[in-house]
Short mmCIF file of C-alpha atoms and ligand atoms in Angstrom, two decimals:
data_model
loop_
_atom_site.label_atom_id
_atom_site.label_comp_id
_atom_site.label_asym_id
_atom_site.label_seq_id
_atom_site.Cartn_x
_atom_site.Cartn_y
_atom_site.Cartn_z
CA MET A 1 -81.01 -45.98 -16.11
CA ILE A 2 -83.95 -44.68 -14.20
CA VAL A 3 -85.79 -47.74 -15.06
CA LEU A 4 -82.26 -49.74 -13.75
CA LEU A 5 -81.97 -47.06 -10.79
CA VAL A 6 -85.33 -47.81 -9.64
CA THR A 7 -85.05 -51.42 -10.26
CA CYS A 8 -82.41 -51.34 -7.78
CA LEU A 9 -84.18 -49.45 -4.87
CA VAL A 10 -87.45 -51.54 -5.65
CA ALA A 11 -84.88 -54.53 -4.92
CA LEU A 12 -82.41 -53.68 -1.74
CA LEU A 13 -85.94 -51.68 -0.62
CA SER A 14 -89.01 -53.68 -0.55
CA PRO A 15 -88.21 -56.94 -0.01
CA SER A 16 -86.31 -55.90 4.18
CA VAL A 17 -89.64 -55.17 4.61
CA HIS A 18 -91.69 -57.28 2.95
CA SER A 19 -89.75 -59.76 2.63
CA ALA A 20 -88.63 -63.22 3.98
CA GLY A 21 -85.09 -62.83 3.81
CA SER A 22 -82.95 -64.86 4.94
CA SER A 23 -85.49 -66.80 6.63
CA ALA A 24 -87.27 -69.96 4.98
CA GLU A 25 -90.53 -69.81 2.70
CA TRP A 26 -93.45 -68.02 5.23
CA CYS A 27 -96.74 -67.93 3.22
CA TYR A 28 -100.37 -66.40 4.49
CA HIS A 29 -102.25 -69.08 2.59
CA LYS A 30 -101.13 -72.51 2.95
CA PRO A 31 -101.42 -74.07 6.33
CA GLU A 32 -97.93 -75.23 6.48
CA CYS A 33 -96.95 -71.93 6.59
CA ASP A 34 -98.79 -69.08 7.30
CA TYR A 35 -99.08 -67.17 9.99
CA THR A 36 -98.77 -69.33 12.47
CA HIS A 37 -95.59 -71.08 11.48
CA TRP A 38 -93.88 -68.35 11.51
CA PRO A 39 -92.28 -69.06 14.94
CA LYS A 40 -90.30 -72.34 13.92
CA ILE A 41 -89.80 -70.64 10.51
CA ALA A 42 -87.97 -67.41 11.48
CA PRO A 43 -88.10 -68.03 15.42
CA LYS A 44 -85.35 -65.89 15.64
CA PHE A 45 -87.79 -62.90 16.46
CA CYS A 46 -90.91 -63.75 15.02
CA ASN A 47 -90.95 -66.13 18.13
CA GLY A 48 -89.99 -63.10 20.62
CA SER A 49 -92.08 -61.37 23.34
CA LYS A 50 -92.47 -57.84 21.61
CA GLN A 51 -94.70 -58.56 18.05
CA SER A 52 -97.21 -57.00 16.56
CA PRO A 53 -99.89 -56.94 16.01
CA ILE A 54 -101.49 -56.38 18.97
CA ASN A 55 -105.05 -56.27 19.49
CA ILE A 56 -105.48 -52.57 20.83
CA VAL A 57 -107.92 -52.68 24.42
CA THR A 58 -109.34 -49.21 24.75
CA ALA A 59 -110.18 -49.80 29.14
CA ASN A 60 -105.87 -50.77 28.85
CA VAL A 61 -104.82 -47.68 26.94
CA GLN A 62 -102.88 -45.29 29.10
CA GLY A 63 -102.56 -40.72 28.64
CA ASN A 64 -98.85 -39.60 27.48
CA SER A 65 -98.82 -36.18 27.28
CA LYS A 66 -95.50 -36.45 24.71
CA LEU A 67 -97.82 -37.48 21.80
CA THR A 68 -98.05 -34.57 20.57
CA SER A 69 -98.57 -33.73 16.81
CA PHE A 70 -96.22 -35.04 14.06
CA THR A 71 -94.40 -32.60 11.46
CA PHE A 72 -95.07 -34.81 7.42
CA THR A 73 -93.17 -33.35 5.17
CA GLY A 74 -93.66 -34.21 1.47
CA PHE A 75 -96.93 -35.31 1.98
CA ASP A 76 -99.07 -32.70 -0.28
CA ASP A 77 -95.92 -33.79 -3.00
CA ASN A 78 -97.63 -35.12 -5.64
CA SER A 79 -93.93 -36.13 -6.80
CA THR A 80 -93.75 -38.76 -4.50
CA PHE A 81 -94.49 -41.86 -5.34
CA ILE A 82 -91.55 -43.63 -8.12
CA SER A 83 -93.42 -47.04 -8.45
CA ILE A 84 -96.38 -49.74 -7.26
CA THR A 85 -95.04 -53.07 -6.94
CA ASN A 86 -96.77 -56.50 -6.84
CA SER A 87 -93.87 -58.22 -3.55
CA GLY A 88 -96.04 -61.53 -3.86
CA ASP A 89 -97.18 -60.70 -0.20
CA SER A 90 -99.11 -57.18 -0.41
CA VAL A 91 -99.15 -54.40 -2.58
CA VAL A 92 -95.69 -52.01 -1.58
CA VAL A 93 -95.49 -48.20 -3.55
CA SER A 94 -91.99 -46.97 -2.90
CA LEU A 95 -91.64 -43.39 -2.45
CA ASP A 96 -89.04 -40.37 -2.57
CA ASP A 97 -87.45 -41.28 0.74
CA GLU A 98 -84.97 -37.00 0.43
CA LYS A 99 -88.05 -35.80 -0.17
CA VAL A 100 -90.83 -37.29 1.81
CA ALA A 101 -90.23 -37.83 6.57
CA VAL A 102 -91.89 -37.99 9.09
CA GLN A 103 -91.23 -36.22 12.92
CA GLY A 104 -92.48 -35.05 15.84
CA GLY A 105 -95.15 -37.37 17.69
CA ASP A 106 -92.78 -38.12 20.67
CA LEU A 107 -90.60 -40.80 17.45
CA PRO A 108 -87.04 -39.81 18.59
CA GLY A 109 -85.92 -37.34 15.63
CA VAL A 110 -86.63 -37.72 11.93
CA TYR A 111 -87.46 -40.97 10.26
CA ASN A 112 -87.04 -41.29 6.45
CA THR A 113 -90.20 -42.29 4.32
CA LYS A 114 -89.86 -45.19 2.26
CA GLN A 115 -93.05 -47.50 1.12
CA PHE A 116 -96.18 -47.71 2.19
CA HIS A 117 -98.30 -50.88 2.14
CA LEU A 118 -101.48 -52.91 2.55
CA HIS A 119 -102.71 -55.82 4.56
CA TRP A 120 -106.68 -56.84 3.32
CA GLY A 121 -109.22 -60.31 3.74
CA ASN A 122 -110.95 -61.13 1.13
CA GLY A 123 -113.38 -57.53 -0.07
CA SER A 124 -116.84 -57.14 2.31
CA SER A 125 -116.69 -61.43 3.13
CA SER A 126 -114.06 -60.67 5.43
CA SER A 127 -112.05 -57.91 7.05
CA GLY A 128 -107.84 -58.35 7.17
CA SER A 129 -106.57 -55.41 9.29
CA GLU A 130 -103.78 -56.52 11.40
CA HIS A 131 -103.82 -54.33 14.44
CA THR A 132 -107.49 -54.73 16.06
CA VAL A 133 -109.73 -52.17 17.69
CA ASP A 134 -111.47 -54.40 20.97
CA GLY A 135 -111.90 -57.19 19.27
CA LYS A 136 -112.52 -54.82 15.71
CA GLN A 137 -110.98 -55.99 12.84
CA TYR A 138 -111.06 -53.27 10.05
CA PRO A 139 -110.98 -54.34 6.35
CA ILE A 140 -108.09 -53.34 5.21
CA GLU A 141 -105.04 -51.57 6.96
CA LEU A 142 -102.47 -49.31 5.61
CA HIS A 143 -98.66 -49.62 6.94
CA ILE A 144 -96.57 -46.31 5.74
CA VAL A 145 -92.44 -47.20 6.75
CA SER A 146 -90.00 -44.55 7.60
CA VAL A 147 -86.68 -45.60 8.87
CA HIS A 148 -85.15 -43.07 11.96
CA SER A 149 -82.18 -40.59 9.33
CA LYS A 150 -79.44 -42.06 11.42
CA TYR A 151 -79.39 -44.79 9.09
CA ASN A 152 -79.35 -42.77 6.41
CA GLY A 153 -82.45 -44.57 4.09
CA SER A 154 -80.98 -47.58 4.82
CA VAL A 155 -84.04 -49.91 6.60
CA SER A 156 -81.28 -53.76 6.55
CA ALA A 157 -78.61 -51.36 8.56
CA ALA A 158 -81.36 -50.59 10.54
CA LEU A 159 -82.72 -53.97 11.46
CA ALA A 160 -78.97 -54.92 11.29
CA ALA A 161 -78.61 -53.33 14.01
CA ASN A 162 -81.45 -54.44 15.95
CA ASP A 163 -82.29 -50.19 16.71
CA SER A 164 -86.33 -50.82 18.62
CA THR A 165 -86.39 -47.13 17.51
CA GLY A 166 -84.73 -48.27 13.93
CA LEU A 167 -88.25 -47.81 12.26
CA ALA A 168 -91.17 -45.38 12.78
CA VAL A 169 -94.41 -47.34 11.56
CA LEU A 170 -97.88 -45.69 10.41
CA GLY A 171 -100.39 -47.99 11.04
CA PHE A 172 -103.89 -46.61 9.18
CA PHE A 173 -107.51 -48.41 8.92
CA ILE A 174 -109.94 -48.62 5.90
CA GLU A 175 -113.01 -49.23 6.49
CA ALA A 176 -116.27 -48.90 3.63
CA THR A 177 -118.01 -46.45 2.93
CA SER A 178 -121.49 -47.11 1.06
CA GLU A 179 -120.29 -43.66 -1.34
CA GLN A 180 -119.56 -44.78 -4.55
CA ASN A 181 -116.26 -43.64 -5.71
CA LYS A 182 -115.73 -41.71 -2.75
CA THR A 183 -111.71 -40.59 -2.76
CA LYS A 184 -110.71 -40.00 -6.35
CA SER A 185 -107.40 -41.44 -5.06
CA TRP A 186 -107.88 -44.14 -3.58
CA ASP A 187 -109.45 -44.76 -7.31
CA ILE A 188 -106.13 -43.77 -9.26
CA LEU A 189 -104.07 -45.61 -6.74
CA THR A 190 -106.26 -49.38 -7.55
CA SER A 191 -106.94 -48.37 -11.09
CA PHE A 192 -102.51 -49.62 -11.39
CA LEU A 193 -104.41 -52.98 -8.98
CA THR A 194 -104.36 -54.59 -12.79
CA SER A 195 -101.08 -53.99 -13.64
CA ILE A 196 -99.32 -55.48 -11.86
CA PRO A 197 -101.37 -58.70 -11.39
CA ASN A 198 -98.37 -61.16 -10.82
CA SER A 199 -95.31 -61.80 -8.05
CA GLY A 200 -92.51 -59.36 -8.83
CA SER A 201 -94.01 -57.38 -11.52
CA THR A 202 -93.64 -53.36 -11.06
CA THR A 203 -95.62 -50.44 -12.61
CA THR A 204 -93.14 -46.32 -11.94
CA ASP A 205 -96.32 -45.14 -14.95
CA ILE A 206 -95.99 -41.46 -12.41
CA MET A 207 -98.87 -41.24 -10.40
CA ASP A 208 -98.74 -36.95 -9.94
CA GLN A 209 -102.00 -36.82 -9.11
CA ILE A 210 -102.02 -38.86 -5.93
CA THR A 211 -100.12 -37.75 -2.66
CA LEU A 212 -99.86 -38.99 0.67
CA ASP A 213 -102.30 -36.36 1.83
CA SER A 214 -104.88 -37.14 -0.11
CA LEU A 215 -105.02 -40.28 0.54
CA LEU A 216 -105.00 -39.81 3.67
CA GLU A 217 -108.27 -37.77 4.02
CA GLY A 218 -110.44 -37.14 6.50
CA VAL A 219 -107.80 -38.71 9.41
CA ASP A 220 -107.26 -36.70 12.68
CA ARG A 221 -103.46 -36.55 12.58
CA THR A 222 -103.68 -35.98 16.09
CA LYS A 223 -105.31 -38.95 17.27
CA TYR A 224 -103.73 -42.49 17.74
CA TYR A 225 -102.37 -45.12 19.89
CA ARG A 226 -98.40 -45.45 20.63
CA TYR A 227 -96.00 -48.88 21.12
CA GLN A 228 -93.30 -50.80 20.62
CA GLY A 229 -93.77 -54.00 18.25
CA SER A 230 -92.13 -55.34 15.47
CA LEU A 231 -92.28 -55.80 10.93
CA THR A 232 -95.82 -58.41 10.79
CA THR A 233 -93.87 -60.53 8.87
CA PRO A 234 -90.55 -62.41 8.85
CA ASP A 235 -88.30 -61.95 10.84
CA CYS A 236 -90.34 -59.95 12.12
CA ASN A 237 -87.71 -57.69 13.97
CA GLU A 238 -88.01 -55.80 17.06
CA VAL A 239 -87.54 -52.60 15.60
CA VAL A 240 -90.89 -50.24 15.25
CA ILE A 241 -92.26 -47.65 17.15
CA TRP A 242 -95.55 -48.35 16.00
CA THR A 243 -98.49 -45.48 15.57
CA VAL A 244 -101.58 -46.64 15.02
CA PHE A 245 -104.49 -43.37 14.25
CA LYS A 246 -108.07 -44.32 15.82
CA GLN A 247 -109.96 -42.71 12.89
CA PRO A 248 -110.42 -44.97 9.79
CA ILE A 249 -109.73 -43.95 5.82
CA LYS A 250 -112.56 -44.07 4.05
CA VAL A 251 -113.31 -46.27 1.13
CA SER A 252 -115.84 -47.89 -1.34
CA GLN A 253 -116.57 -50.65 -1.01
CA ASN A 254 -116.05 -51.79 -4.69
CA LEU A 255 -112.63 -49.88 -4.60
CA ILE A 256 -111.89 -52.28 -1.48
CA ASN A 257 -113.08 -55.45 -3.64
CA ARG A 258 -109.97 -54.58 -6.23
CA PHE A 259 -107.26 -55.15 -3.12
CA SER A 260 -108.91 -59.30 -3.43
CA THR A 261 -110.11 -59.56 -7.38
CA THR A 262 -106.71 -58.72 -8.59
CA THR A 263 -103.47 -59.74 -7.27
CA ASN A 264 -102.03 -63.16 -7.27
CA PHE A 265 -99.72 -64.31 -4.24
CA LYS A 266 -96.42 -65.63 -4.86
CA ALA A 267 -97.33 -69.37 -6.22
CA ALA A 268 -94.83 -71.57 -8.32
CA ASN A 269 -97.12 -72.32 -11.53
CA THR A 270 -100.37 -71.04 -10.03
CA SER A 271 -102.77 -68.74 -9.43
CA VAL A 272 -103.61 -67.89 -6.19
CA LEU A 273 -105.03 -64.58 -5.39
CA MET A 274 -104.18 -62.41 -2.63
CA THR A 275 -106.50 -62.53 -0.24
CA ASN A 276 -106.30 -62.10 4.08
CA ASN A 277 -103.04 -61.21 3.91
CA PHE A 278 -102.34 -59.98 7.56
CA ARG A 279 -100.74 -62.03 10.56
CA GLY A 280 -103.20 -62.21 13.81
CA VAL A 281 -102.69 -60.69 16.40
CA GLN A 282 -99.83 -61.17 19.06
CA PRO A 283 -99.24 -61.37 22.85
CA LEU A 284 -98.47 -58.14 24.30
CA ASN A 285 -96.27 -59.47 26.61
CA GLY A 286 -96.48 -56.24 29.87
CA ARG A 287 -96.40 -53.74 27.08
CA VAL A 288 -98.16 -50.93 27.47
CA VAL A 289 -100.53 -48.76 24.37
CA THR A 290 -100.59 -44.94 24.55
CA SER A 291 -102.87 -42.35 23.69
CA GLN A 292 -102.91 -39.10 23.85
CA VAL A 293 -107.20 -40.22 25.47
CA VAL A 294 -106.70 -38.80 29.22
CA LYS A 295 -109.45 -40.55 30.54
CA SER A 296 -113.19 -40.82 31.99
CA THR A 297 -114.24 -37.33 31.70
CA ALA A 298 -116.71 -38.63 34.06
CA PRO A 299 -115.12 -37.72 37.54
CA SER A 300 -113.93 -33.90 36.33
CA SER A 301 -117.23 -33.52 35.03
CA ALA A 302 -118.64 -34.82 38.58
CA ALA A 303 -115.89 -32.29 40.39
CA THR A 304 -116.95 -29.59 38.52
CA SER A 305 -120.40 -29.57 39.09
CA VAL A 306 -119.01 -30.44 43.06
CA LEU A 307 -116.99 -27.07 42.84
CA SER A 308 -119.66 -25.32 41.23
CA ILE A 309 -122.11 -25.74 43.89
CA ILE A 310 -119.21 -25.04 45.82
CA THR A 311 -118.94 -21.64 44.36
CA VAL A 312 -123.00 -21.09 44.52
CA LEU A 313 -123.22 -21.80 48.21
CA LEU A 314 -119.92 -19.33 47.80
CA LEU A 315 -121.40 -17.20 46.62
CA SER A 316 -125.01 -17.16 48.54
CA SER A 317 -122.72 -16.58 51.65
CA LEU A 318 -121.25 -14.32 50.32
CA CYS A 319 -124.22 -12.11 49.39
CA GLY A 320 -126.14 -13.43 52.36
CA MET A 321 -128.43 -15.24 51.45
C1 NAG B 1 -90.70 -69.84 21.36
O1 NAG B 1 -90.38 -69.51 22.20
C2 NAG B 1 -90.80 -70.51 23.72
C3 NAG B 1 -90.69 -69.82 25.44
O2 NAG B 1 -91.02 -68.32 25.06
C4 NAG B 1 -90.29 -71.25 23.92
O3 NAG B 1 -90.64 -72.47 24.83
C5 NAG B 1 -90.43 -72.07 22.73
O4 NAG B 1 -89.86 -73.40 23.00
C6 NAG B 1 -90.17 -71.06 21.33
N1 NAG B 1 -90.60 -71.99 19.81
C7 NAG B 1 -89.32 -72.38 18.90
C8 NAG B 1 -89.90 -72.40 17.58
O5 NAG B 1 -88.32 -71.38 19.13
C1 NAG B 2 -113.01 -65.27 -1.18
O1 NAG B 2 -114.85 -64.60 -1.14
C2 NAG B 2 -114.39 -65.23 -3.03
C3 NAG B 2 -115.78 -64.87 -3.03
O2 NAG B 2 -116.38 -64.04 -1.98
C4 NAG B 2 -114.92 -66.23 -2.72
O3 NAG B 2 -115.35 -67.06 -3.78
C5 NAG B 2 -113.72 -67.39 -2.39
O4 NAG B 2 -113.35 -68.19 -2.03
C6 NAG B 2 -112.70 -66.27 -1.09
N1 NAG B 2 -111.47 -66.60 -0.69
C7 NAG B 2 -110.81 -67.23 0.44
C8 NAG B 2 -109.44 -67.54 0.65
O5 NAG B 2 -111.75 -66.99 1.34
C1 NAG B 3 -74.63 -42.08 6.85
O1 NAG B 3 -73.54 -40.87 6.78
C2 NAG B 3 -73.40 -40.55 7.64
C3 NAG B 3 -72.43 -39.16 6.63
O2 NAG B 3 -72.71 -39.27 4.99
C4 NAG B 3 -72.29 -42.05 7.93
O3 NAG B 3 -70.76 -40.67 8.90
C5 NAG B 3 -73.01 -42.50 8.17
O4 NAG B 3 -71.62 -43.58 9.06
C6 NAG B 3 -73.68 -42.97 7.96
N1 NAG B 3 -74.33 -44.33 8.71
C7 NAG B 3 -74.73 -45.39 8.13
C8 NAG B 3 -75.39 -46.58 9.20
O5 NAG B 3 -74.76 -46.01 7.12
C1 NAG B 4 -82.31 -57.50 19.51
O1 NAG B 4 -82.57 -56.82 21.19
C2 NAG B 4 -82.88 -56.49 22.06
C3 NAG B 4 -83.56 -55.68 22.79
O2 NAG B 4 -83.59 -54.62 22.46
C4 NAG B 4 -82.09 -58.60 21.98
O3 NAG B 4 -83.31 -58.78 23.94
C5 NAG B 4 -82.51 -59.30 21.90
O4 NAG B 4 -81.26 -60.16 22.73
C6 NAG B 4 -81.80 -58.97 20.66
N1 NAG B 4 -81.20 -60.47 20.19
C7 NAG B 4 -80.36 -59.87 19.03
C8 NAG B 4 -80.30 -60.55 17.80
O5 NAG B 4 -79.58 -58.98 19.04
C1 NAG B 5 -117.57 -45.07 -10.28
O1 NAG B 5 -116.61 -45.35 -10.81
C2 NAG B 5 -117.18 -46.90 -12.32
C3 NAG B 5 -115.72 -46.50 -12.85
O2 NAG B 5 -114.12 -46.82 -11.75
C4 NAG B 5 -117.92 -45.41 -13.28
O3 NAG B 5 -118.07 -46.48 -13.91
C5 NAG B 5 -118.79 -45.15 -12.52
O4 NAG B 5 -120.26 -44.48 -12.93
C6 NAG B 5 -118.81 -44.13 -11.27
N1 NAG B 5 -119.64 -44.18 -9.97
C7 NAG B 5 -120.55 -42.88 -10.67
C8 NAG B 5 -121.50 -42.91 -8.77
O5 NAG B 5 -119.99 -41.74 -10.18
C1 NAG B 6 -98.31 -31.54 -9.10
O1 NAG B 6 -97.89 -30.58 -7.91
C2 NAG B 6 -97.81 -29.73 -8.43
C3 NAG B 6 -96.96 -29.01 -8.01
O2 NAG B 6 -98.06 -28.65 -7.23
C4 NAG B 6 -98.53 -29.47 -9.65
O3 NAG B 6 -98.95 -27.70 -10.34
C5 NAG B 6 -99.56 -30.03 -11.27
O4 NAG B 6 -100.51 -29.47 -11.23
C6 NAG B 6 -99.32 -31.72 -10.12
N1 NAG B 6 -100.35 -32.58 -11.21
C7 NAG B 6 -101.40 -32.81 -11.19
C8 NAG B 6 -101.28 -33.66 -12.03
O5 NAG B 6 -101.98 -33.02 -10.42
C1 NAG B 7 -94.88 -77.06 -9.89
O1 NAG B 7 -93.94 -77.02 -10.28
C2 NAG B 7 -92.57 -78.21 -9.62
C3 NAG B 7 -91.57 -77.49 -10.38
O2 NAG B 7 -91.53 -76.77 -10.62
C4 NAG B 7 -93.50 -79.48 -9.85
O3 NAG B 7 -92.81 -80.05 -9.36
C5 NAG B 7 -94.91 -79.56 -9.62
O4 NAG B 7 -94.95 -80.48 -9.13
C6 NAG B 7 -95.90 -78.74 -9.92
N1 NAG B 7 -97.22 -78.67 -9.40
C7 NAG B 7 -98.03 -78.30 -9.72
C8 NAG B 7 -99.95 -78.28 -9.37
O5 NAG B 7 -98.42 -78.09 -10.87
ZN1 ZN B 8 -97.22 -53.81 6.62
#
């Protein structure tokens, strides 16, 4: 019963966020269906003007005082990981959306958290994050996907509504550290990859030693970029409020390597290691990226020195010096 329910959940939820859905076949690894062809394969949205990912140009980021801290519910709960699945184009961990939620940070309401998945390159030889910052691509990007509570946990309902605030995705960069076996949680998580080598394989082995907090260790979650965008896989629906955190999660290189050496893409009668499962950056088309950062502290420190000179002069004259 539980297995059936989970299988059903996986079947219902994962594809809507991370597979082709109604569109024709798309892929990462073949020249005839890689992301350069998605605007033709799935033109309804992939050819839109608010697509993700993007390159974040830090010099053009505008300050936004509404980007306050988030409230993360259930991120410290070790009973929320339902299953880990090879979706054929990523590795997806389904979460118990009755226990996990995100709000605050200028999101318009409460968002129930459905799953997280990752995009990666090819070990240490090439990076695979989707967003880039001033052109810099990180080794891996983690996406935590949540749906507005008005859709009662249904991602497909949010997609059907074509609601630009339907989903909230939190993006975290992962960077390599030379420290061996850094972060026990990433060791545990990546150890499950050998159980899901092929598309469609899944394990419901309970991961009760891991919490979302433990995977996000070391990241200051009050510092992030915000912009309006899309799913990064077909149908590329423009329904995502994006949050991209500035500080990367640090994971040791040997654990990063597990992603590109263990699981296979969905491919007919052959095994192709899942590598470089990311979409290239898309045009900004006038969109503005915002952040907490109040730009240029230099003028204010200049102003401070002017002020202190004035104060000294004022004091001097008051004291008759
Ligand atoms: C994509 O949109 C552009 C205009 O925005 C249009 O010129 C082009 O033909 C479209 N391509 C496809 C495949 O629909
Ligand atoms: C990934 O890297 C390995 C060794 O570093 C190499 O043999 C393989 O061809 C690479 N795969 C791709 C798709 O670039
Ligand atoms: C969500 O549930 C509420 C109450 O149970 C219902 O009124 C509403 O129509 C549901 N919305 C969707 C999108 O299913
Ligand atoms: C989706 O919504 C956007 C505005 O948010 C609109 O421009 C677009 O035409 C809509 N697309 C569809 C297929 O309804
Ligand atoms: C790191 O983990 C591997 C197995 O996952 C183990 O063989 C190795 O001894 C560990 N290294 C350190 C420094 O703990
Ligand atoms: C999971 O959390 C519960 C309650 O906080 C705790 O008692 C339990 O030891 C944890 N399990 C593991 C494997 O860490
Ligand atoms: C893969 O299987 C299909 C039929 O399912 C067949 O037509 C094709 O030739 C096979 N390709 C290879 C490389 O074996
Ligand atoms: Zn993603």
